[in-house]
PDB file of C-alpha atoms and ligand atoms in Angstrom:
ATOM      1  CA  UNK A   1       0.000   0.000   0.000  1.00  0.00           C
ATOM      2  CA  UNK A   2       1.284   3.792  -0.812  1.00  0.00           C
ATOM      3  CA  UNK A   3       2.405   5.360   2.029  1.00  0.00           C
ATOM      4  CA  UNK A   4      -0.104   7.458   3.859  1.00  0.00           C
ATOM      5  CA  UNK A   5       0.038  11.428   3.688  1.00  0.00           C
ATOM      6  CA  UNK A   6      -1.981  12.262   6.372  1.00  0.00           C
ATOM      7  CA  UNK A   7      -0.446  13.224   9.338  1.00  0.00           C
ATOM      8  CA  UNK A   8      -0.236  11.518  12.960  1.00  0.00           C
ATOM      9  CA  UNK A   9      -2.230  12.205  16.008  1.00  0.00           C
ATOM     10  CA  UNK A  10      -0.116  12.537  19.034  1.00  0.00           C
ATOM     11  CA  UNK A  11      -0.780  12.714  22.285  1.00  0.00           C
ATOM     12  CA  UNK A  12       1.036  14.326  24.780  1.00  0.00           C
ATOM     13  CA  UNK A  13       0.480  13.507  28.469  1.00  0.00           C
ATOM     14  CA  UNK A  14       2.285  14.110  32.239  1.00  0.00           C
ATOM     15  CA  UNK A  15       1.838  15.824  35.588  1.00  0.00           C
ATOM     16  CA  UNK A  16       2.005  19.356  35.753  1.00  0.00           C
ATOM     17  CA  UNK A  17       4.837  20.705  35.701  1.00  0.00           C
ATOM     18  CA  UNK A  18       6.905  17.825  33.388  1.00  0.00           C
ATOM     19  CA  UNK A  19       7.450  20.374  30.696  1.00  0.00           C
ATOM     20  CA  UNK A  20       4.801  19.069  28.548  1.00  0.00           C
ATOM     21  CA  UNK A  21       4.023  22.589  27.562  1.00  0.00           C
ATOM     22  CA  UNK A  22       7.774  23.003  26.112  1.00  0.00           C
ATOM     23  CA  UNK A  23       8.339  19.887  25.046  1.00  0.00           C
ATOM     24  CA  UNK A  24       5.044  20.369  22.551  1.00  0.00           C
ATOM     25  CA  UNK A  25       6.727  23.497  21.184  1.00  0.00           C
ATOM     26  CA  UNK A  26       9.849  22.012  20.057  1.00  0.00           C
ATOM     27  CA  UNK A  27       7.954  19.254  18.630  1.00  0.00           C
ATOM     28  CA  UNK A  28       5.396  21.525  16.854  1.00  0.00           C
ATOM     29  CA  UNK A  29       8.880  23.414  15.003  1.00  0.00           C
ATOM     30  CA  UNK A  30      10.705  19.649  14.584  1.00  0.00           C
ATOM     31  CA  UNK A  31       8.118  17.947  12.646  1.00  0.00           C
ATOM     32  CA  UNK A  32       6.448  21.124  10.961  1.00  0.00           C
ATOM     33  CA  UNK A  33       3.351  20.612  13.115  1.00  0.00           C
ATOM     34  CA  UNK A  34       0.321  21.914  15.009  1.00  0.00           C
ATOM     35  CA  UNK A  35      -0.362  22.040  18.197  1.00  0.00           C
ATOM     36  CA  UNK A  36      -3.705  21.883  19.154  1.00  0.00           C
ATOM     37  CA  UNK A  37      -5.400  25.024  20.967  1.00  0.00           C
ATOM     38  CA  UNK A  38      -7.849  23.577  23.446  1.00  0.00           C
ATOM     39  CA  UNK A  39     -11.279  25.224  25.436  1.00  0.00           C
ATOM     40  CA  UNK A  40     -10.899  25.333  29.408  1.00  0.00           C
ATOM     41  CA  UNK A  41     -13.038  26.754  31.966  1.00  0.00           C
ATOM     42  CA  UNK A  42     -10.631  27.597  33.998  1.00  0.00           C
ATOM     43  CA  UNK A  43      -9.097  31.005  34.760  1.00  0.00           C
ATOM     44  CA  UNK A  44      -6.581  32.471  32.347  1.00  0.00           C
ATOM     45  CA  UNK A  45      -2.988  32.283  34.011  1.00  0.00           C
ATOM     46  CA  UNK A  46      -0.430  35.087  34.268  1.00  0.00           C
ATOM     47  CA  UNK A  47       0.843  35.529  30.701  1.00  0.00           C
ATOM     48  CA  UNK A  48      -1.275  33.681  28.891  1.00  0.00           C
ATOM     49  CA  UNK A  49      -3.201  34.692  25.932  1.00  0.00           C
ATOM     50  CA  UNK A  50      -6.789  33.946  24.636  1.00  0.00           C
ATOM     51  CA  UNK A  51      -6.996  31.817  21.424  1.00  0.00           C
ATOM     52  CA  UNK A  52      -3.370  30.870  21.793  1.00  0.00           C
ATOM     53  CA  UNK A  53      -3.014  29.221  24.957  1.00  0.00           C
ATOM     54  CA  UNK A  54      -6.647  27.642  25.385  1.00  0.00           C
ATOM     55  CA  UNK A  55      -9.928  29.149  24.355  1.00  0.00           C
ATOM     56  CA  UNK A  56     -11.273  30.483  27.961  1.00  0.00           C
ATOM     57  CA  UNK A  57     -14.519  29.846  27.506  1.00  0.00           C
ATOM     58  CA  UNK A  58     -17.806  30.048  30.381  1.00  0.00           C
ATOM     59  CA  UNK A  59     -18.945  27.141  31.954  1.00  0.00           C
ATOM     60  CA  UNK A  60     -22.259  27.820  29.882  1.00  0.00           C
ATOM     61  CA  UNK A  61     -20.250  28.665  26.834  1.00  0.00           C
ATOM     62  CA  UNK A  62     -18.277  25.151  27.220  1.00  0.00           C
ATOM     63  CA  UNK A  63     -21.590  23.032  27.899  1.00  0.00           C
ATOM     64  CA  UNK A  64     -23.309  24.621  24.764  1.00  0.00           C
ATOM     65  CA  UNK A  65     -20.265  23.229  22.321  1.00  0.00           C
ATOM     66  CA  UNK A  66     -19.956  20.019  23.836  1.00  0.00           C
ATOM     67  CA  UNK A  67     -24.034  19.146  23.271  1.00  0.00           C
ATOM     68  CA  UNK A  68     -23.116  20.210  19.802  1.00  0.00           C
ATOM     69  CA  UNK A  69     -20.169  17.243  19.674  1.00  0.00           C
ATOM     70  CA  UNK A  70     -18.141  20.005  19.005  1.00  0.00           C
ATOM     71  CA  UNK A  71     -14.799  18.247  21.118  1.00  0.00           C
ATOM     72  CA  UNK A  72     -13.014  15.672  20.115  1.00  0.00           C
ATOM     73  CA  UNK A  73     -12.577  14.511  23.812  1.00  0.00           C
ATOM     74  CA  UNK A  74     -13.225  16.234  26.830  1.00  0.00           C
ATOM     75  CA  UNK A  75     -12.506  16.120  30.871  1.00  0.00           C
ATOM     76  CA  UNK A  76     -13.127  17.500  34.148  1.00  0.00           C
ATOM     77  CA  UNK A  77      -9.488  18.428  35.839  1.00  0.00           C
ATOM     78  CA  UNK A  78      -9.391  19.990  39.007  1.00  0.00           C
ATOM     79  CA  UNK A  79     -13.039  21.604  39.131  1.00  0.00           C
ATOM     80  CA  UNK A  80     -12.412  22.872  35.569  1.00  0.00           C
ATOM     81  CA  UNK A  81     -13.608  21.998  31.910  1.00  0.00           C
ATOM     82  CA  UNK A  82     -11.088  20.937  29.238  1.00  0.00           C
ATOM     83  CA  UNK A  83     -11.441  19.501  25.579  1.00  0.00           C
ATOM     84  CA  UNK A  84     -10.024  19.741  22.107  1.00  0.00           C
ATOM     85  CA  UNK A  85     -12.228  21.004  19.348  1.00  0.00           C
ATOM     86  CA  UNK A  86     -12.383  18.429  16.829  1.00  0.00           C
ATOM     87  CA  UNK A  87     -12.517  20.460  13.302  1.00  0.00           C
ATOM     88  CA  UNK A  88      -8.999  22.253  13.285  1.00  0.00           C
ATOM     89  CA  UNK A  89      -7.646  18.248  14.079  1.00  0.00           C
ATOM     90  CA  UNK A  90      -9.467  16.811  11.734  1.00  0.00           C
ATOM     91  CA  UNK A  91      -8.659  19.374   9.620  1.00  0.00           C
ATOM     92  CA  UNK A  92      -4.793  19.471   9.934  1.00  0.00           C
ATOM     93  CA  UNK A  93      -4.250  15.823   9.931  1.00  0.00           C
ATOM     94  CA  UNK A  94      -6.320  15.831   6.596  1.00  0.00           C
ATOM     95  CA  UNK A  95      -3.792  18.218   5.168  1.00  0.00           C
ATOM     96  CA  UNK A  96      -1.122  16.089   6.134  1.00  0.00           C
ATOM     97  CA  UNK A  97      -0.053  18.017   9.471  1.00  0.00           C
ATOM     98  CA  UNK A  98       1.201  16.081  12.585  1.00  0.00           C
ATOM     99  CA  UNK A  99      -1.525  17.024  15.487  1.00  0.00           C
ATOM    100  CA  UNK A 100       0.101  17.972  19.138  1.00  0.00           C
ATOM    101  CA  UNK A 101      -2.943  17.344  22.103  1.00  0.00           C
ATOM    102  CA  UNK A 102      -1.435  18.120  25.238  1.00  0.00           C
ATOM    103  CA  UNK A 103      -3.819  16.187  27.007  1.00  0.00           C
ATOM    104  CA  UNK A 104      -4.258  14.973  30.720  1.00  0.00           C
ATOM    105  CA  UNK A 105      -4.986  11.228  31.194  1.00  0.00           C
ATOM    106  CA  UNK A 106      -9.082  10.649  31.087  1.00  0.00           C
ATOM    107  CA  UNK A 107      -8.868  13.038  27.276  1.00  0.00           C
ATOM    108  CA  UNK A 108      -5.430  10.465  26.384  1.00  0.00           C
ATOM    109  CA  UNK A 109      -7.648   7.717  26.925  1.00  0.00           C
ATOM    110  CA  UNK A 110     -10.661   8.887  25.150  1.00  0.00           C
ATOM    111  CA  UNK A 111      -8.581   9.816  21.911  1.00  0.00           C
ATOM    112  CA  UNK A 112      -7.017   6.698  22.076  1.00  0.00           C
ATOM    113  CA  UNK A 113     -10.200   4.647  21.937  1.00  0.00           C
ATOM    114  CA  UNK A 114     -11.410   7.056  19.210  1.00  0.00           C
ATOM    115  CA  UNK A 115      -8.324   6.622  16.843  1.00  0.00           C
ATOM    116  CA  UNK A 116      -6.322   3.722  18.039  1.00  0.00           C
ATOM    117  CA  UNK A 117      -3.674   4.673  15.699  1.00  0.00           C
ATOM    118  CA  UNK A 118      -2.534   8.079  18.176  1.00  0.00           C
ATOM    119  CA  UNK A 119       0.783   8.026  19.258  1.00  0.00           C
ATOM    120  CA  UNK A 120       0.444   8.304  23.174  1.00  0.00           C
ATOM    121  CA  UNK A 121       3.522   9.648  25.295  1.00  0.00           C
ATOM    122  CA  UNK A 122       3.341   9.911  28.998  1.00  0.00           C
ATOM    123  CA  UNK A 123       6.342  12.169  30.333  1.00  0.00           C
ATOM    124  CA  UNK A 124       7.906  11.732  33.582  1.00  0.00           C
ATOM    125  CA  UNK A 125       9.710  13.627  36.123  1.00  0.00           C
ATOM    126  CA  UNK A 126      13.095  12.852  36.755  1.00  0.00           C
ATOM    127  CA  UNK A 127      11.736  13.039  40.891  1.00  0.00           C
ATOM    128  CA  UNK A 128       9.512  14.594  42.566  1.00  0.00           C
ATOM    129  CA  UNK A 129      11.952  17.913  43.655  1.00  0.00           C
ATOM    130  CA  UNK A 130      12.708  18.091  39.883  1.00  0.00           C
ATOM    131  CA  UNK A 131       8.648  19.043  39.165  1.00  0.00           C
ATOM    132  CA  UNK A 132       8.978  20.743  42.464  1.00  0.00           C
ATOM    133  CA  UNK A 133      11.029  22.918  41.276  1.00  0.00           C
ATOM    134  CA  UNK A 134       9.508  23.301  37.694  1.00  0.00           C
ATOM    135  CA  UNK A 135       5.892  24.306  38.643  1.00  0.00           C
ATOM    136  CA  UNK A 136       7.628  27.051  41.116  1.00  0.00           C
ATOM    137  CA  UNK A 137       9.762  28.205  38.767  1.00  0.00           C
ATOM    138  CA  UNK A 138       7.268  29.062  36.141  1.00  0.00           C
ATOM    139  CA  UNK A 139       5.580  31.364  38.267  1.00  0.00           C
ATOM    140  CA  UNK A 140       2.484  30.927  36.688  1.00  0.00           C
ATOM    141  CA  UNK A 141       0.351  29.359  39.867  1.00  0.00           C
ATOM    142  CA  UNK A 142      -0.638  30.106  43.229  1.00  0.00           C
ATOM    143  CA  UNK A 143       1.297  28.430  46.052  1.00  0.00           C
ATOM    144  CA  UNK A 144      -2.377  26.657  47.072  1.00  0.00           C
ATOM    145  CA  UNK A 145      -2.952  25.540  43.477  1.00  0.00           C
ATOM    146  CA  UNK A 146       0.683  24.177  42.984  1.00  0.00           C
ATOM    147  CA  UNK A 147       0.418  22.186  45.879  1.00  0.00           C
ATOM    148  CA  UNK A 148      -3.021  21.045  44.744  1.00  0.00           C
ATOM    149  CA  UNK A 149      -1.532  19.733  41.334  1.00  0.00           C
ATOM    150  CA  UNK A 150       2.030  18.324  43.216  1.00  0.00           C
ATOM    151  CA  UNK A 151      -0.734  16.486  45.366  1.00  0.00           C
ATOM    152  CA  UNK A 152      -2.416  15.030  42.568  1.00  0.00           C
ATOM    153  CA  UNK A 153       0.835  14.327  40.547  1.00  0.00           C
ATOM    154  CA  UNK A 154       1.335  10.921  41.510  1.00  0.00           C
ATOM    155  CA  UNK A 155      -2.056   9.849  41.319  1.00  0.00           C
ATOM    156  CA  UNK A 156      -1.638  10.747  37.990  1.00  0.00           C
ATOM    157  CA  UNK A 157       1.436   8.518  37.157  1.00  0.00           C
ATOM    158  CA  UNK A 158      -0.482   5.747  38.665  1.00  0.00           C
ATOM    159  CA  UNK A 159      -3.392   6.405  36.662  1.00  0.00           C
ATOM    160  CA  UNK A 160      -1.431   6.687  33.694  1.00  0.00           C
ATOM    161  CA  UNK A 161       0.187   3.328  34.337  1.00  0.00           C
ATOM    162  CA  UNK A 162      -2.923   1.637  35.120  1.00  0.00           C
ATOM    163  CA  UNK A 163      -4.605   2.986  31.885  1.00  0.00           C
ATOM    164  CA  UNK A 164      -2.941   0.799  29.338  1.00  0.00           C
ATOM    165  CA  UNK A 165      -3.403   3.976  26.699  1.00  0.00           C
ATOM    166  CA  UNK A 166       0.335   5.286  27.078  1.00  0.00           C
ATOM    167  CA  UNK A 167       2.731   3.089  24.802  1.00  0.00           C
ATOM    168  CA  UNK A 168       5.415   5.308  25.273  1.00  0.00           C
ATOM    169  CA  UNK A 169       6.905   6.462  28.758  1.00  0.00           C
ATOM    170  CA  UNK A 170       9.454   9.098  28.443  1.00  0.00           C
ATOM    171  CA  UNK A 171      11.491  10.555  31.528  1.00  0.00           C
ATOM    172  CA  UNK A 172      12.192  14.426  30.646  1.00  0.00           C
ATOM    173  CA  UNK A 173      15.467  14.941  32.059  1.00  0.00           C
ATOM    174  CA  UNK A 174      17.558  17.093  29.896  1.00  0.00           C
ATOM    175  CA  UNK A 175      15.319  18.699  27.108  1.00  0.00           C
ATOM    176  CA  UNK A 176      17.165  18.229  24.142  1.00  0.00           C
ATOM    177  CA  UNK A 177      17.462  14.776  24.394  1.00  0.00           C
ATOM    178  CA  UNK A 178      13.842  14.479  25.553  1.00  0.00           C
ATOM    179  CA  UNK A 179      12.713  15.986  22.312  1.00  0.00           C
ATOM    180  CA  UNK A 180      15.035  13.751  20.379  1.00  0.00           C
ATOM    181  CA  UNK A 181      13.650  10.821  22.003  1.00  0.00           C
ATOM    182  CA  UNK A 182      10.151  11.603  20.971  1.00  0.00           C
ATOM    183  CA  UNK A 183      10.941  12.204  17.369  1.00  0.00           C
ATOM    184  CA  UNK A 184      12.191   8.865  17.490  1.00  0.00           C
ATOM    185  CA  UNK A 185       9.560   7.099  18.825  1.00  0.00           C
ATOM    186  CA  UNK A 186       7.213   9.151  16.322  1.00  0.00           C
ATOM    187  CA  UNK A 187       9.115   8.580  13.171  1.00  0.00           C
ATOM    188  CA  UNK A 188       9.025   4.504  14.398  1.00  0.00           C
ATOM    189  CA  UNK A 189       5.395   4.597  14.610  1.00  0.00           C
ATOM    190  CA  UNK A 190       5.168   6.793  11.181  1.00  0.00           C
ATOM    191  CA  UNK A 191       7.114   4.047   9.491  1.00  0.00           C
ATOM    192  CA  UNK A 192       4.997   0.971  10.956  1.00  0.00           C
ATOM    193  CA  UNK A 193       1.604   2.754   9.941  1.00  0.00           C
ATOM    194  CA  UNK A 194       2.628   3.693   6.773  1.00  0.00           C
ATOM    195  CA  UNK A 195       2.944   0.147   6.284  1.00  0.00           C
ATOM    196  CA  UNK A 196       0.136  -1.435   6.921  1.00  0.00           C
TER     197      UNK A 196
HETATM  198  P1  LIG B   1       3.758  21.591  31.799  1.00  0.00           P
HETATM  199  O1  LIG B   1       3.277  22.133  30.480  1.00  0.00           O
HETATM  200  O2  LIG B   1       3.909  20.113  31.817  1.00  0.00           O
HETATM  201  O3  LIG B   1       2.934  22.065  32.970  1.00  0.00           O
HETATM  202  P2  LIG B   1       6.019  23.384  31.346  1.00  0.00           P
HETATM  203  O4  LIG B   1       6.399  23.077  29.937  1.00  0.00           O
HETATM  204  O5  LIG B   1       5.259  24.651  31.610  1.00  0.00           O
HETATM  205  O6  LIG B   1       5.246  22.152  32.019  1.00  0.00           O
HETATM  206  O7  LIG B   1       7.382  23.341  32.186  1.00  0.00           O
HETATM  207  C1  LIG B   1       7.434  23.721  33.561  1.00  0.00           C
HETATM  208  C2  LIG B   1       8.778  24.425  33.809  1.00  0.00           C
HETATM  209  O8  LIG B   1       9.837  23.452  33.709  1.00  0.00           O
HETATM  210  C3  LIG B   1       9.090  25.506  32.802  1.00  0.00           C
HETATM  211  O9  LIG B   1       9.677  26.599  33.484  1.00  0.00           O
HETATM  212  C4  LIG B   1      10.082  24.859  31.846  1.00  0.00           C
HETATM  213  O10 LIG B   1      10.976  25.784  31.276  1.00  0.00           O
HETATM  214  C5  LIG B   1      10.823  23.876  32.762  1.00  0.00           C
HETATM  215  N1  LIG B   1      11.325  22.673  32.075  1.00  0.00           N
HETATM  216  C6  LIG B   1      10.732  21.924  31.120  1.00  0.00           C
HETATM  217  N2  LIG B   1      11.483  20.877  30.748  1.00  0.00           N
HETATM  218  C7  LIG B   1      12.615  20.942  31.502  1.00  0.00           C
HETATM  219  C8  LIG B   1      13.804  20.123  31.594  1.00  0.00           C
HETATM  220  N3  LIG B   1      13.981  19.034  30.859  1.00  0.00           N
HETATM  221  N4  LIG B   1      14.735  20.496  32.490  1.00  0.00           N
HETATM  222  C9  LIG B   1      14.573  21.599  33.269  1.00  0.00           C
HETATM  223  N5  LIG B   1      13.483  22.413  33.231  1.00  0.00           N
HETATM  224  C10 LIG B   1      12.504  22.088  32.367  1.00  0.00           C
HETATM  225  P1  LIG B   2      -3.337  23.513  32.953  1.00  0.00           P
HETATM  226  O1  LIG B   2      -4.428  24.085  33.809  1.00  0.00           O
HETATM  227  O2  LIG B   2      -2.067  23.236  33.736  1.00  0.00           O
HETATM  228  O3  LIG B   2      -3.085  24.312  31.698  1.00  0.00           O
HETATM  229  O4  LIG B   2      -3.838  22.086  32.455  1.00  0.00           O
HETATM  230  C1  LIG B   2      -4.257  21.146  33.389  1.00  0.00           C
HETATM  231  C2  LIG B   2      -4.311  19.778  32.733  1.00  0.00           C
HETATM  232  O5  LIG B   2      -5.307  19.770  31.708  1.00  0.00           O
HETATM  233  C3  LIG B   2      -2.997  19.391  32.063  1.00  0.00           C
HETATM  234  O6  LIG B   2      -2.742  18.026  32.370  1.00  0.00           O
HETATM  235  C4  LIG B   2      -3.293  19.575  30.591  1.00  0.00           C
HETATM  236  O7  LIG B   2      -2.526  18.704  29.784  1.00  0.00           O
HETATM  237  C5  LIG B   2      -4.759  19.189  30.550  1.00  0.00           C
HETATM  238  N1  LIG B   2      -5.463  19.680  29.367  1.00  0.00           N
HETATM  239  C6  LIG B   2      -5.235  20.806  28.655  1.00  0.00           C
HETATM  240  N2  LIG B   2      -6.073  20.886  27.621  1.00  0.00           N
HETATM  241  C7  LIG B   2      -6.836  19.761  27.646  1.00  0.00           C
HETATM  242  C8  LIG B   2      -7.870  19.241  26.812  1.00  0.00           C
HETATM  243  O8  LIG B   2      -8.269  19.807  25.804  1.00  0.00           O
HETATM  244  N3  LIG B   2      -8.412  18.062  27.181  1.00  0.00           N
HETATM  245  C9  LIG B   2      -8.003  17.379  28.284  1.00  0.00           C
HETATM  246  N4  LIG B   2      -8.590  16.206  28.530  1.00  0.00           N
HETATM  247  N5  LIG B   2      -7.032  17.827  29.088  1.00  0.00           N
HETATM  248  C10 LIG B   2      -6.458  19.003  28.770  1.00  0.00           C
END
């Protein structure tokens, strides 16, 4: 069979804090790709922009697109509203575009059911002073809501574990070779679809 030209789903998963944020960036410039903007309910962080961070959207607003089926996948993460809005992916894969979602676990696991053939990554911390350290250092949260999402960090792992949806573990340690690493594993998986 001809090798396929659309381009690959990929899912992007961790704890806060793991550098999933960065990590997605460098990916989005290595494989000339797009990263997905999603909708949240939640507050908009210091720094962060509408449309290009999330869409920061009502409660009401959010409700109203997802009866419409307007989300490819959606879930409720720490009292707030997340999902992806399925056109612009459906869209960009169709033009051939590798697709970024920077997902938590319960969205990872609904994509993966969806489309079977996502890549799914699960990033690690090197320990737990490493994301310590991270979510502090990007300044970005409360001291109450950091140790809110430290708190829920490892239940995350575990649910990630327990999922089955991650085929790929990564441990982000030093960046570059983090990003490297994933390029790998996604180039792997482009090869073995592309021949089936
Ligand atoms: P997330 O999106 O998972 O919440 P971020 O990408 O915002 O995480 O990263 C959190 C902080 O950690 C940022 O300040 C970022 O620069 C830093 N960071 C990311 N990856 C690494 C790494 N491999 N080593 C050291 N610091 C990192
Ligand atoms: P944050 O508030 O730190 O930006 O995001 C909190 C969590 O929600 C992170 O794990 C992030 O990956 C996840 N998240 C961001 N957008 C979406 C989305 O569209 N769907 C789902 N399921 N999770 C999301």
């Amino acid at each position: 069979m001809a090798a396929r030209s659309e381009g690959m789903l990929i899912v992007v998963s961790g704890p806060s804090g793991v550098g999933k944020s960065t990590i997605c960036a460098r990916l989005v410039e290595r494989l000339d790709g797009v990263l997905s903007v999603s909708a949240t309910t939640r507050p908009m962080g210091k720094g962060e922009v509408d449309g290009r961070n999330y869409y920061f959207l009502t409660r009401e607003e959010f409700e109203a697109k997802l009866a419409e089926g307007e989300f490819l996948e959606h879930a409720e993460y720490l009292g707030n509203l997340y999902g992806t809005p399925a056109t612009p992916v459906r869209e960009a894969i169709e033009r051939g575009k590798d697709v970024l979602l920077e997902i938590e676990v319960l969205g990872g696991t609904q994509v993966a059911r969806r489309h079977p053939e996502a890549v799914t990554i699960y990033l690690l911390p090197p320990d737990s002073q490493a994301l310590t350290g991270r979510i502090q250092g990007r300044g970005r949260d409360a001291q109450a809501v950091i140790d809110e999402r430290l708190a829920n960090a490892r239940k995350e792992i575990e649910l990630a574990r327990e999922s089955g949806v991650y085929r790929h573990f990564v441990v982000n340690d030093d960046l570059a070779e983090t990003v490297s690493k994933i390029v790998e594993v996604i180039e792997q998986e482009r090869q073995a679809t592309s021949r089936n």
